[in-house]
Tab-separated table of C-alpha atoms in Angstrom:
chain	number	residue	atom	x	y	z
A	195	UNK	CA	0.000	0.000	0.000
A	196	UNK	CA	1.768	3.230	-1.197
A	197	UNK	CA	2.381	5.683	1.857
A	198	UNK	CA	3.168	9.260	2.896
A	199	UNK	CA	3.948	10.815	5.686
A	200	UNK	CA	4.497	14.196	6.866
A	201	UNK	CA	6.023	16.091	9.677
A	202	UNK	CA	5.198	18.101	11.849
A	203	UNK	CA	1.383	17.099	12.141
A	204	UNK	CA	0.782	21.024	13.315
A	205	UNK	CA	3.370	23.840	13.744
A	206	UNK	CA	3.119	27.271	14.662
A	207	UNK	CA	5.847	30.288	14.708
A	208	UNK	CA	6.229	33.748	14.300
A	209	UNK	CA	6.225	36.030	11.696
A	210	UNK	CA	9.547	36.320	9.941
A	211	UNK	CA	10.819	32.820	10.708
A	212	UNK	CA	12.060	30.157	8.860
A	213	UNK	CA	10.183	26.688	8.602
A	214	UNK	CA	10.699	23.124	7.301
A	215	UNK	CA	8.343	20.470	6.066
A	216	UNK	CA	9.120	17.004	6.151
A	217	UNK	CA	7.662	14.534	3.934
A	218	UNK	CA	8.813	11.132	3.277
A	219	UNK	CA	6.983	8.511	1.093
A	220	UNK	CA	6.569	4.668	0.284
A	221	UNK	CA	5.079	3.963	-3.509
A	222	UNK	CA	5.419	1.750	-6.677
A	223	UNK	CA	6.038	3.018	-9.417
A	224	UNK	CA	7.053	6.984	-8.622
A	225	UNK	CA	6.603	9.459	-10.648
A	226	UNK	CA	6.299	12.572	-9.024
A	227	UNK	CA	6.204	14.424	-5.651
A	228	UNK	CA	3.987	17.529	-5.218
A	229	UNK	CA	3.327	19.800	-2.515
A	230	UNK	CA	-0.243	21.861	-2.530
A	231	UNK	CA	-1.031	24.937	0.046
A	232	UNK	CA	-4.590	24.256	1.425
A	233	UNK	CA	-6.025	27.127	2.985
A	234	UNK	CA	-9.943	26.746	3.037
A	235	UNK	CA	-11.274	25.114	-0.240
A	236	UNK	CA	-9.406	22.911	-2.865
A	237	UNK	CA	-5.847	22.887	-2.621
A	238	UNK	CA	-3.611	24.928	-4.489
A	239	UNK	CA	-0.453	23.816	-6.344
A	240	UNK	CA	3.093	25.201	-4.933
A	241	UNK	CA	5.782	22.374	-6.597
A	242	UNK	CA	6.192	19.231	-8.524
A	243	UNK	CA	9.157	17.178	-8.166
A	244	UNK	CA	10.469	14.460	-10.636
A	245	UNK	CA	14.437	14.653	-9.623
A	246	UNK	CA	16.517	14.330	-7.278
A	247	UNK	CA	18.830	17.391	-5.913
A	248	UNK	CA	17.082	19.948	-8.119
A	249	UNK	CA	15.814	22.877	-5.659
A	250	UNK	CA	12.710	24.198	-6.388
A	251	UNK	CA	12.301	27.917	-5.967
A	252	UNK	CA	9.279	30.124	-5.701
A	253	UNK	CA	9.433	33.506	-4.060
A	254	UNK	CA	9.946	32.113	-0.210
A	255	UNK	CA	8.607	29.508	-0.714
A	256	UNK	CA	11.424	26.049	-1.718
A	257	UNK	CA	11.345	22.438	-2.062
A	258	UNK	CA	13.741	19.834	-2.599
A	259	UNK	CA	13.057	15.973	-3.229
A	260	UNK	CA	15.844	13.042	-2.277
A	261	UNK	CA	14.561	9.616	-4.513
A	262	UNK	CA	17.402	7.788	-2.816
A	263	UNK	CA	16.066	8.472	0.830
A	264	UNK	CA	12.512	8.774	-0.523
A	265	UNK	CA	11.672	12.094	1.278
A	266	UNK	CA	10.757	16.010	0.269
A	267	UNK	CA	11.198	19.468	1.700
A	268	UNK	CA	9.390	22.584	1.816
A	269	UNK	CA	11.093	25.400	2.900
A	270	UNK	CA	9.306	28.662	4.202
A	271	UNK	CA	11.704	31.377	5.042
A	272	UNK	CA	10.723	35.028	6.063
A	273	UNK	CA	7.137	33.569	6.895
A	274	UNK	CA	4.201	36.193	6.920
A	275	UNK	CA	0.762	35.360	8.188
A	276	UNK	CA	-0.589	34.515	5.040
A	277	UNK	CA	1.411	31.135	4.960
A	278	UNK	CA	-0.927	30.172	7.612
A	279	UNK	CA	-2.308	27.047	6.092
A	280	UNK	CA	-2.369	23.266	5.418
A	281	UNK	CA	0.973	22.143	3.654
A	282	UNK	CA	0.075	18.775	1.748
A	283	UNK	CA	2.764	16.654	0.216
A	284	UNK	CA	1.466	13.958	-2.330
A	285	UNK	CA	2.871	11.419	-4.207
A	286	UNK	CA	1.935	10.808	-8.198
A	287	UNK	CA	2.089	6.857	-9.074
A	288	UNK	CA	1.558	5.162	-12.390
A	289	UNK	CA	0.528	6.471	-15.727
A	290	UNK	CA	-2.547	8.127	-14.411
A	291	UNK	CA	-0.840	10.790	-12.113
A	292	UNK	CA	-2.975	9.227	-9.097
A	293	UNK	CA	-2.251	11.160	-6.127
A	294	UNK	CA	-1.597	9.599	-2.236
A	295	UNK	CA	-1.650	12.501	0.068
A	296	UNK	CA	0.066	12.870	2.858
A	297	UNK	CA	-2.017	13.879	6.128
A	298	UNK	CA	-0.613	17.547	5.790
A	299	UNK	CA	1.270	20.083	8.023
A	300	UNK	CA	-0.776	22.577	9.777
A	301	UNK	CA	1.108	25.278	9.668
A	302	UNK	CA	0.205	28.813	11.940
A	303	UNK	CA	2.193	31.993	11.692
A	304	UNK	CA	1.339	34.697	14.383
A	305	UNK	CA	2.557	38.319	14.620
B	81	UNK	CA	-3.594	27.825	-15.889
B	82	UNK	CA	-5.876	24.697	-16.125
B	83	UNK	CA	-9.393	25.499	-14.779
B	84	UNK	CA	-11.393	22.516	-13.251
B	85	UNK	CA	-14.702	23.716	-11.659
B	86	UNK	CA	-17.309	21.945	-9.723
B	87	UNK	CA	-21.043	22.649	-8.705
B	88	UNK	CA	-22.836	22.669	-6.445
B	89	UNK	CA	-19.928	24.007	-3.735
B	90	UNK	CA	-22.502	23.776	-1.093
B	91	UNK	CA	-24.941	21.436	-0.799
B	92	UNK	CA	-27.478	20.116	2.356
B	93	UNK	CA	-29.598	17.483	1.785
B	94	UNK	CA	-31.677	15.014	3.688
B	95	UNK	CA	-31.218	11.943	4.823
B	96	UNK	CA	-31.909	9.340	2.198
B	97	UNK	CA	-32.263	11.574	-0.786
B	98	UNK	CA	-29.337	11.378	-3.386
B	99	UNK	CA	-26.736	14.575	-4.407
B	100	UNK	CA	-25.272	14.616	-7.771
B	101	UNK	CA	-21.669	16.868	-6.986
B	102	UNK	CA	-20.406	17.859	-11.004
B	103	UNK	CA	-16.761	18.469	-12.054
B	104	UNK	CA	-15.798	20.137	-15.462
B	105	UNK	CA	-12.400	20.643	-17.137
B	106	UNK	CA	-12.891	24.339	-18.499
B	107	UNK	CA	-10.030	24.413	-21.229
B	108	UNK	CA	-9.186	21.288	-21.242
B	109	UNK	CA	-10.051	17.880	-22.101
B	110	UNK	CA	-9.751	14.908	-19.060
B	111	UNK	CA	-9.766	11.086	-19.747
B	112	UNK	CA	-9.113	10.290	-16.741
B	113	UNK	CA	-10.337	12.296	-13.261
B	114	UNK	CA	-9.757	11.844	-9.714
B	115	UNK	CA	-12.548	12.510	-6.842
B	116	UNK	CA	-11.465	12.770	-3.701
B	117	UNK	CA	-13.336	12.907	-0.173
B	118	UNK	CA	-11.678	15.206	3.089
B	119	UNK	CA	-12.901	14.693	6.470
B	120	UNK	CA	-12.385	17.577	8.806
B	121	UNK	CA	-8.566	18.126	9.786
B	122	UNK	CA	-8.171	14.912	7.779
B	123	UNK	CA	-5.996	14.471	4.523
B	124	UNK	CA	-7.594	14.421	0.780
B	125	UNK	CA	-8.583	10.290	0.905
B	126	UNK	CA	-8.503	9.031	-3.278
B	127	UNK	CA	-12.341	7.499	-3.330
B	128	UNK	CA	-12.111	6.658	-7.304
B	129	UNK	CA	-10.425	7.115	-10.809
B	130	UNK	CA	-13.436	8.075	-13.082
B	131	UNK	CA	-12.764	7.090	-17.139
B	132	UNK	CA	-14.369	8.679	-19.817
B	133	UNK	CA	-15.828	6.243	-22.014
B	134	UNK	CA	-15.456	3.395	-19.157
B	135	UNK	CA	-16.406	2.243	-15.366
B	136	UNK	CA	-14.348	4.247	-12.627
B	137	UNK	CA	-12.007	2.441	-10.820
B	138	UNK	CA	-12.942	2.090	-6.858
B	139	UNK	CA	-10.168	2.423	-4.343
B	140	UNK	CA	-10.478	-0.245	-1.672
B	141	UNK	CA	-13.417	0.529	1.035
B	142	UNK	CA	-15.448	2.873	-1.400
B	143	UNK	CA	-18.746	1.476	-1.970
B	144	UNK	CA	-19.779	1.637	-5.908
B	145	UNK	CA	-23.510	1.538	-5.631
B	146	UNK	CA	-23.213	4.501	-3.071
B	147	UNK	CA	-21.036	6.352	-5.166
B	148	UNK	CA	-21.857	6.787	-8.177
B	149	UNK	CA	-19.536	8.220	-10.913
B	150	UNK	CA	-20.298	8.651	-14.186
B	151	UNK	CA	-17.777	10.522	-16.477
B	152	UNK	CA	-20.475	11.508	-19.892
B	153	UNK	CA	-17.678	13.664	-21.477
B	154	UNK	CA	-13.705	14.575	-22.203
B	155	UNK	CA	-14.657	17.255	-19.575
B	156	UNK	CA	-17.337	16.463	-17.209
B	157	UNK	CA	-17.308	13.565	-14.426
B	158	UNK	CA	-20.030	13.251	-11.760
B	159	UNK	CA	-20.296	11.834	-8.112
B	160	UNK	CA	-23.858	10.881	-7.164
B	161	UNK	CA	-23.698	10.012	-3.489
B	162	UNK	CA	-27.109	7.997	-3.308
B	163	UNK	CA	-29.575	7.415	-0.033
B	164	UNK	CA	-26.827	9.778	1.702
B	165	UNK	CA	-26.515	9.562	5.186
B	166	UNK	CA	-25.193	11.931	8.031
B	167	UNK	CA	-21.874	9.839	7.919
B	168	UNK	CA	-21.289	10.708	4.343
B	169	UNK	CA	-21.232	14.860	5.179
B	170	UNK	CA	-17.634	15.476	3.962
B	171	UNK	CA	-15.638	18.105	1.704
B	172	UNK	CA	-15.614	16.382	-1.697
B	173	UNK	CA	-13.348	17.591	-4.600
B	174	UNK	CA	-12.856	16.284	-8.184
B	175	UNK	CA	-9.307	16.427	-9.631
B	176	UNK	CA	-7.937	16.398	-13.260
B	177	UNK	CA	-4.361	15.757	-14.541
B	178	UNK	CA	-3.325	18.358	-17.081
B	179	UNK	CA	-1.522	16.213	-19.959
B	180	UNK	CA	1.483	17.453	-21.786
B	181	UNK	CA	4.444	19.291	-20.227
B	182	UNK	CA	2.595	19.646	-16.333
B	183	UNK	CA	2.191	15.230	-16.663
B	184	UNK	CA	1.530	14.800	-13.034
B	185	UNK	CA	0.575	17.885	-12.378
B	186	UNK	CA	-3.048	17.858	-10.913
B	187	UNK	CA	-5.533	20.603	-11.183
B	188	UNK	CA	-7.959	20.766	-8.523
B	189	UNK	CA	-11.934	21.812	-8.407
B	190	UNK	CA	-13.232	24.183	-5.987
B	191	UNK	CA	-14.935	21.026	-3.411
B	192	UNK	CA	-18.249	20.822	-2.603
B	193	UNK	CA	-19.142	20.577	0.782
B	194	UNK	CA	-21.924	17.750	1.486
B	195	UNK	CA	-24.127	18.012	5.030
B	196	UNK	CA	-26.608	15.573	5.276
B	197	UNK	CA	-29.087	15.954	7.849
């Protein structure tokens, strides 16, 4: 049964700090990592992930994936309150880019 | 980007009576689309792979005659969650994969929110 797991469960800090997700997986057949920002609704796509060692970079916002200790990273630095959200790693498998979800990060950032 | 919307995003219903939950690609065509059920401070949980032109595929635990899918189009899918009961009020959301350069990449309806009295 494909598997993923993140870490922290729930975090909170305060503004202008730097944070790090952890999320490590179990699958067949790989194919892609992605993390999505929930805040209320449907989630919202940050990264995708296919290789290994290749930083992903968006504003604050980073992510790195390791295929050869199965496990991602999202890195928040200079956090502001609107980062307050669910962070959600999933994993794509097979040829039909079916996503397992990990249970997610609650992240809160206070003033 | 990809657009994938879904109606209703709010819907309360009685118990026993059956909600049909829609999910359209906007500018885009979908063979395949994902539907997807979220519990409160729970993770997204994969209920089925709907297939144009086929039967959806069930992940294990999902009951098929309770929900229904039927995918009519290249970019419409629907959930019919039939004789619902208060156990089945959840946040459901449809999914689509966006083929060509973003493979893997999924794009995600707005949910629709299911109480059931």
């Amino acid at each position: 049964e494909d598997k993923v797991v993140q870490s922290p469960l729930s975090l909170v800090v305060h503004e202008g700090d730097t944070v790090t997700l952890n999320c490590s997986y179990e699958v067949t057949n790989f194919r892609s990592l992605l993390w999505y920002k929930q805040e209320k609704k449907a989630p919202t796509f940050l990264f995708m992930l296919t290789s290994s060692g290749i930083e992903k970079k968006s504003g604050r916002l980073s992510s790195i994936l390791d295929k050869k200790e199965l496990f991602s990273i999202l890195n928040i630095t200079a956090t502001q309150t609107g980062d307050s959200a669910v962070y959600l790693c999933a994993v794509s498998t097979g040829t039909a880019s079916k996503l397992t979800f990990g249970t997610g990060t609650r992240l809160q950032v206070t003033l | 980007g990809a657009v994938v919307s879904q109606h209703p995003s709010w819907v309360i219903c009685k118990s026993g009576t059956s909600v049909k939950i829609e999910c359209r690609s906007l500018d885009f065509q979908a063979t395949t689309m994902f539907w997807y059920r979220q519990f409160p401070k729970q993770s997204l949980m994969l209920m089925a792979t709907s297939n144009e032109g086929s039967k959806a595929t069930y992940e294990q635990g999902v009951e098929k005659d309770k929900f229904l899918i039927n995918h009519a189009s290249l970019t419409l899918s629907t959930l019919t969650v039939t004789s619902a009961h208060p156990e089945d009020s959840s946040f459901y959301i449809c999914s689509a994969p966006l083929a060509g350069p973003g493979i893997g990449e999924l794009f995600f309806g707005e949910g629709s929110r299911l109480t059931v009295l």
